[in-house]
Amino acid sequence: YFILYNIWASDIDYFSVKFGELSSEWLGLMSDSFKKNIYKQYTLEQIRDYIRRRLCNVYPDYFKFRANANVKGIFSKIFTGSVVFNKVYRTCPKGHQSHMIESYDCSFYLGETGELHWITIQNFFNICNNKPVSQECNMCGCSMKEIDMFMYAPNMIAVIVSQIATPADHTLHININDNATQYVLCGIIYYGESYFTA
């Protein structure tokens, strides 16, 4: 919450608009609540607790009262917009496709590198639309690959990196509808020894 506040407070007018443009009820709620902090109506701790309670009420299976929530869970809900952001499907060289998954979530979780062997966040995005998978096509038996197709360029994305020591890229270039979109790093959250630091 505090890193989002710091980002928002760095340019209140600009980020109030940007938080609202994602069409995420949570970022809009945060922006409105942060303004109440500026006017000394609430402390940041009160705002954090209010948003935590709201998340617990709306997503009781994800956020248990008096339990620690993980960063992936928090950001996947906060950065969920009202428009489909990406579609994930599997395809073979002959054009056969498997089921498609649609996601409204504008956050990315990068865990262990697995078979992809990416070493930077930019490297991950360069290969994420052409990932080999250990699955054969049901129609022809050819090896399949997984395609991440981004539908639009949201003004903000969250990238969560876990279990890997990888440097933070200050800019990211992501291909969206064959157009390169540049994102600039606004903040970093580190987790260690059971606490977060911004």
Short mmCIF file of C-alpha atoms in Angstrom, two decimals:
data_model
loop_
_atom_site.label_atom_id
_atom_site.label_comp_id
_atom_site.label_asym_id
_atom_site.label_seq_id
_atom_site.Cartn_x
_atom_site.Cartn_y
_atom_site.Cartn_z
CA TYR A 1 0.00 0.00 0.00
CA PHE A 2 2.78 2.37 0.92
CA ILE A 3 4.65 1.92 -2.36
CA LEU A 4 1.43 2.67 -4.26
CA TYR A 5 0.97 5.72 -2.05
CA ASN A 6 4.53 6.87 -2.80
CA ILE A 7 3.95 6.43 -6.52
CA TRP A 8 0.63 8.28 -6.33
CA ALA A 9 2.06 11.08 -4.15
CA SER A 10 4.96 11.72 -6.54
CA ASP A 11 2.46 13.35 -8.93
CA ILE A 12 -1.02 13.39 -7.39
CA ASP A 13 -2.92 14.80 -10.36
CA TYR A 14 -1.23 12.53 -12.90
CA PHE A 15 -1.49 9.30 -10.90
CA SER A 16 -5.05 10.01 -9.73
CA VAL A 17 -5.99 9.91 -13.42
CA LYS A 18 -3.79 6.88 -14.14
CA PHE A 19 -5.14 4.92 -11.16
CA GLY A 20 -8.65 5.60 -12.47
CA GLU A 21 -7.89 4.73 -16.10
CA LEU A 22 -7.12 1.12 -15.26
CA SER A 23 -10.80 0.73 -14.30
CA SER A 24 -9.80 -1.12 -11.16
CA GLU A 25 -12.15 -0.44 -8.29
CA TRP A 26 -9.24 -0.92 -5.88
CA LEU A 27 -6.85 1.60 -7.43
CA GLY A 28 -9.70 4.11 -7.63
CA LEU A 29 -10.55 3.45 -3.99
CA MET A 30 -6.89 3.88 -3.03
CA SER A 31 -6.59 7.14 -4.94
CA ASP A 32 -9.70 8.53 -3.23
CA SER A 33 -8.48 7.32 0.16
CA PHE A 34 -4.98 8.75 -0.38
CA LYS A 35 -6.57 12.16 -0.97
CA LYS A 36 -8.19 11.86 2.46
CA ASN A 37 -4.72 11.34 3.90
CA ILE A 38 -3.50 14.52 2.19
CA TYR A 39 -6.37 16.41 3.85
CA LYS A 40 -5.44 14.82 7.22
CA GLN A 41 -8.74 12.96 7.50
CA TYR A 42 -7.11 9.52 7.82
CA THR A 43 -3.63 8.15 8.44
CA LEU A 44 -2.01 5.80 5.94
CA GLU A 45 -2.32 3.00 8.48
CA GLN A 46 -6.08 3.60 8.73
CA ILE A 47 -6.36 3.55 4.94
CA ARG A 48 -4.31 0.35 4.73
CA ASP A 49 -6.52 -1.34 7.33
CA TYR A 50 -9.69 -0.14 5.58
CA ILE A 51 -8.55 -1.56 2.25
CA ARG A 52 -7.49 -4.81 3.91
CA ARG A 53 -10.95 -5.19 5.45
CA ARG A 54 -12.60 -4.47 2.09
CA LEU A 55 -10.39 -7.06 0.37
CA CYS A 56 -11.28 -9.59 3.10
CA ASN A 57 -14.99 -8.92 2.60
CA VAL A 58 -14.92 -9.14 -1.20
CA TYR A 59 -12.43 -12.02 -1.49
CA PRO A 60 -12.79 -14.05 1.73
CA ASP A 61 -11.12 -17.11 0.17
CA TYR A 62 -8.01 -15.12 -0.77
CA PHE A 63 -7.69 -12.79 2.20
CA LYS A 64 -8.41 -14.34 5.56
CA PHE A 65 -8.95 -11.97 8.47
CA ARG A 66 -5.83 -11.72 10.67
CA ALA A 67 -3.77 -13.77 8.20
CA ASN A 68 -0.86 -12.59 6.09
CA ALA A 69 -1.66 -12.13 2.41
CA ASN A 70 0.96 -12.69 -0.24
CA VAL A 71 2.06 -9.99 -2.66
CA LYS A 72 0.88 -11.95 -5.68
CA GLY A 73 -2.64 -12.22 -4.26
CA ILE A 74 -2.81 -8.55 -3.32
CA PHE A 75 -1.58 -7.23 -6.66
CA SER A 76 -3.60 -9.70 -8.73
CA LYS A 77 -6.75 -8.23 -7.17
CA ILE A 78 -5.68 -4.57 -7.04
CA PHE A 79 -4.54 -4.59 -10.68
CA THR A 80 -7.60 -6.37 -12.07
CA GLY A 81 -9.37 -4.08 -14.51
CA SER A 82 -12.73 -4.28 -16.27
CA VAL A 83 -11.36 -5.18 -19.74
CA VAL A 84 -9.64 -8.41 -20.82
CA PHE A 85 -5.89 -7.71 -20.67
CA ASN A 86 -4.43 -10.92 -22.02
CA LYS A 87 -5.42 -14.20 -23.58
CA VAL A 88 -3.35 -17.34 -23.16
CA TYR A 89 -3.67 -20.30 -25.48
CA ARG A 90 -1.59 -23.18 -26.83
CA THR A 91 -0.95 -23.81 -30.50
CA CYS A 92 1.03 -26.16 -32.72
CA PRO A 93 2.92 -25.46 -35.99
CA LYS A 94 -0.13 -26.66 -37.96
CA GLY A 95 -2.35 -24.01 -36.35
CA HIS A 96 -4.42 -26.20 -34.04
CA GLN A 97 -5.30 -24.41 -30.80
CA SER A 98 -6.23 -25.60 -27.34
CA HIS A 99 -8.49 -23.81 -24.87
CA MET A 100 -8.02 -20.09 -24.32
CA ILE A 101 -7.83 -18.44 -20.92
CA GLU A 102 -8.77 -14.77 -20.61
CA SER A 103 -7.46 -12.60 -17.80
CA TYR A 104 -8.37 -9.12 -16.58
CA ASP A 105 -5.35 -9.06 -14.28
CA CYS A 106 -2.67 -6.50 -15.23
CA SER A 107 -0.02 -8.03 -12.97
CA PHE A 108 2.59 -10.65 -13.72
CA TYR A 109 4.03 -13.23 -11.37
CA LEU A 110 7.53 -14.38 -12.28
CA GLY A 111 8.56 -17.35 -10.18
CA GLU A 112 11.37 -19.75 -10.90
CA THR A 113 12.65 -19.62 -14.47
CA GLY A 114 11.98 -23.30 -15.21
CA GLU A 115 12.61 -24.27 -18.82
CA LEU A 116 12.59 -20.68 -20.07
CA HIS A 117 15.89 -19.71 -18.41
CA TRP A 118 15.19 -15.98 -18.47
CA ILE A 119 17.66 -13.82 -16.57
CA THR A 120 16.02 -10.38 -16.65
CA ILE A 121 12.42 -9.24 -16.49
CA GLN A 122 12.71 -7.86 -20.03
CA ASN A 123 13.99 -11.26 -21.16
CA PHE A 124 10.87 -12.88 -19.67
CA PHE A 125 8.56 -10.58 -21.64
CA ASN A 126 10.56 -11.18 -24.82
CA ILE A 127 9.87 -14.91 -24.66
CA CYS A 128 6.48 -15.01 -22.92
CA ASN A 129 4.53 -14.98 -26.17
CA ASN A 130 6.31 -18.06 -27.48
CA LYS A 131 6.87 -20.46 -24.57
CA PRO A 132 7.55 -24.13 -25.28
CA VAL A 133 5.38 -26.48 -23.23
CA SER A 134 5.61 -30.22 -22.65
CA GLN A 135 2.36 -30.99 -24.41
CA GLU A 136 1.60 -32.53 -27.77
CA CYS A 137 -1.27 -31.47 -30.00
CA ASN A 138 -4.27 -33.80 -29.68
CA MET A 139 -5.00 -33.43 -33.41
CA CYS A 140 -1.58 -34.00 -35.02
CA GLY A 141 0.90 -34.91 -32.25
CA CYS A 142 3.20 -31.91 -32.89
CA SER A 143 4.82 -30.08 -29.98
CA MET A 144 2.81 -27.13 -28.75
CA LYS A 145 3.84 -23.69 -27.55
CA GLU A 146 2.01 -21.30 -25.26
CA ILE A 147 1.12 -17.84 -26.53
CA ASP A 148 0.42 -14.83 -24.29
CA MET A 149 -1.50 -12.30 -26.38
CA PHE A 150 -1.84 -8.88 -24.75
CA MET A 151 -5.00 -7.08 -25.82
CA TYR A 152 -4.24 -3.49 -24.82
CA ALA A 153 -1.62 -1.41 -23.04
CA PRO A 154 -2.77 -0.52 -19.52
CA ASN A 155 -1.15 2.60 -18.10
CA MET A 156 0.25 0.60 -15.15
CA ILE A 157 1.28 -3.00 -14.66
CA ALA A 158 2.62 -4.80 -11.62
CA VAL A 159 5.47 -7.30 -11.92
CA ILE A 160 6.03 -9.62 -8.97
CA VAL A 161 9.34 -11.52 -8.93
CA SER A 162 9.72 -14.34 -6.43
CA GLN A 163 12.38 -16.92 -5.54
CA ILE A 164 14.91 -15.42 -7.97
CA ALA A 165 17.66 -12.83 -7.65
CA THR A 166 17.09 -10.85 -10.84
CA PRO A 167 17.86 -7.17 -11.38
CA ALA A 168 15.02 -4.69 -11.79
CA ASP A 169 14.77 -3.27 -15.29
CA HIS A 170 14.20 0.48 -15.24
CA THR A 171 12.23 0.24 -18.48
CA LEU A 172 10.28 -2.64 -19.99
CA HIS A 173 9.20 -2.96 -23.60
CA ILE A 174 6.16 -5.17 -24.12
CA ASN A 175 4.67 -6.00 -27.51
CA ILE A 176 0.94 -5.36 -27.50
CA ASN A 177 -0.89 -5.88 -30.80
CA ASP A 178 2.47 -5.74 -32.62
CA ASN A 179 3.27 -2.35 -31.07
CA ALA A 180 6.08 -1.95 -28.54
CA THR A 181 4.83 -0.28 -25.37
CA GLN A 182 7.36 1.10 -22.92
CA TYR A 183 6.81 0.95 -19.16
CA VAL A 184 9.00 2.87 -16.72
CA LEU A 185 9.77 1.53 -13.25
CA CYS A 186 7.92 3.53 -10.57
CA GLY A 187 8.63 1.52 -7.44
CA ILE A 188 10.00 -1.68 -5.97
CA ILE A 189 8.76 -3.70 -3.01
CA TYR A 190 11.25 -6.02 -1.32
CA TYR A 191 10.20 -8.81 1.02
CA GLY A 192 12.47 -10.23 3.67
CA GLU A 193 12.39 -11.40 7.27
CA SER A 194 8.55 -11.32 7.24
CA TYR A 195 8.18 -7.66 6.32
CA PHE A 196 7.97 -5.50 3.22
CA THR A 197 10.07 -2.46 2.40
CA ALA A 198 9.47 -0.02 -0.44
#
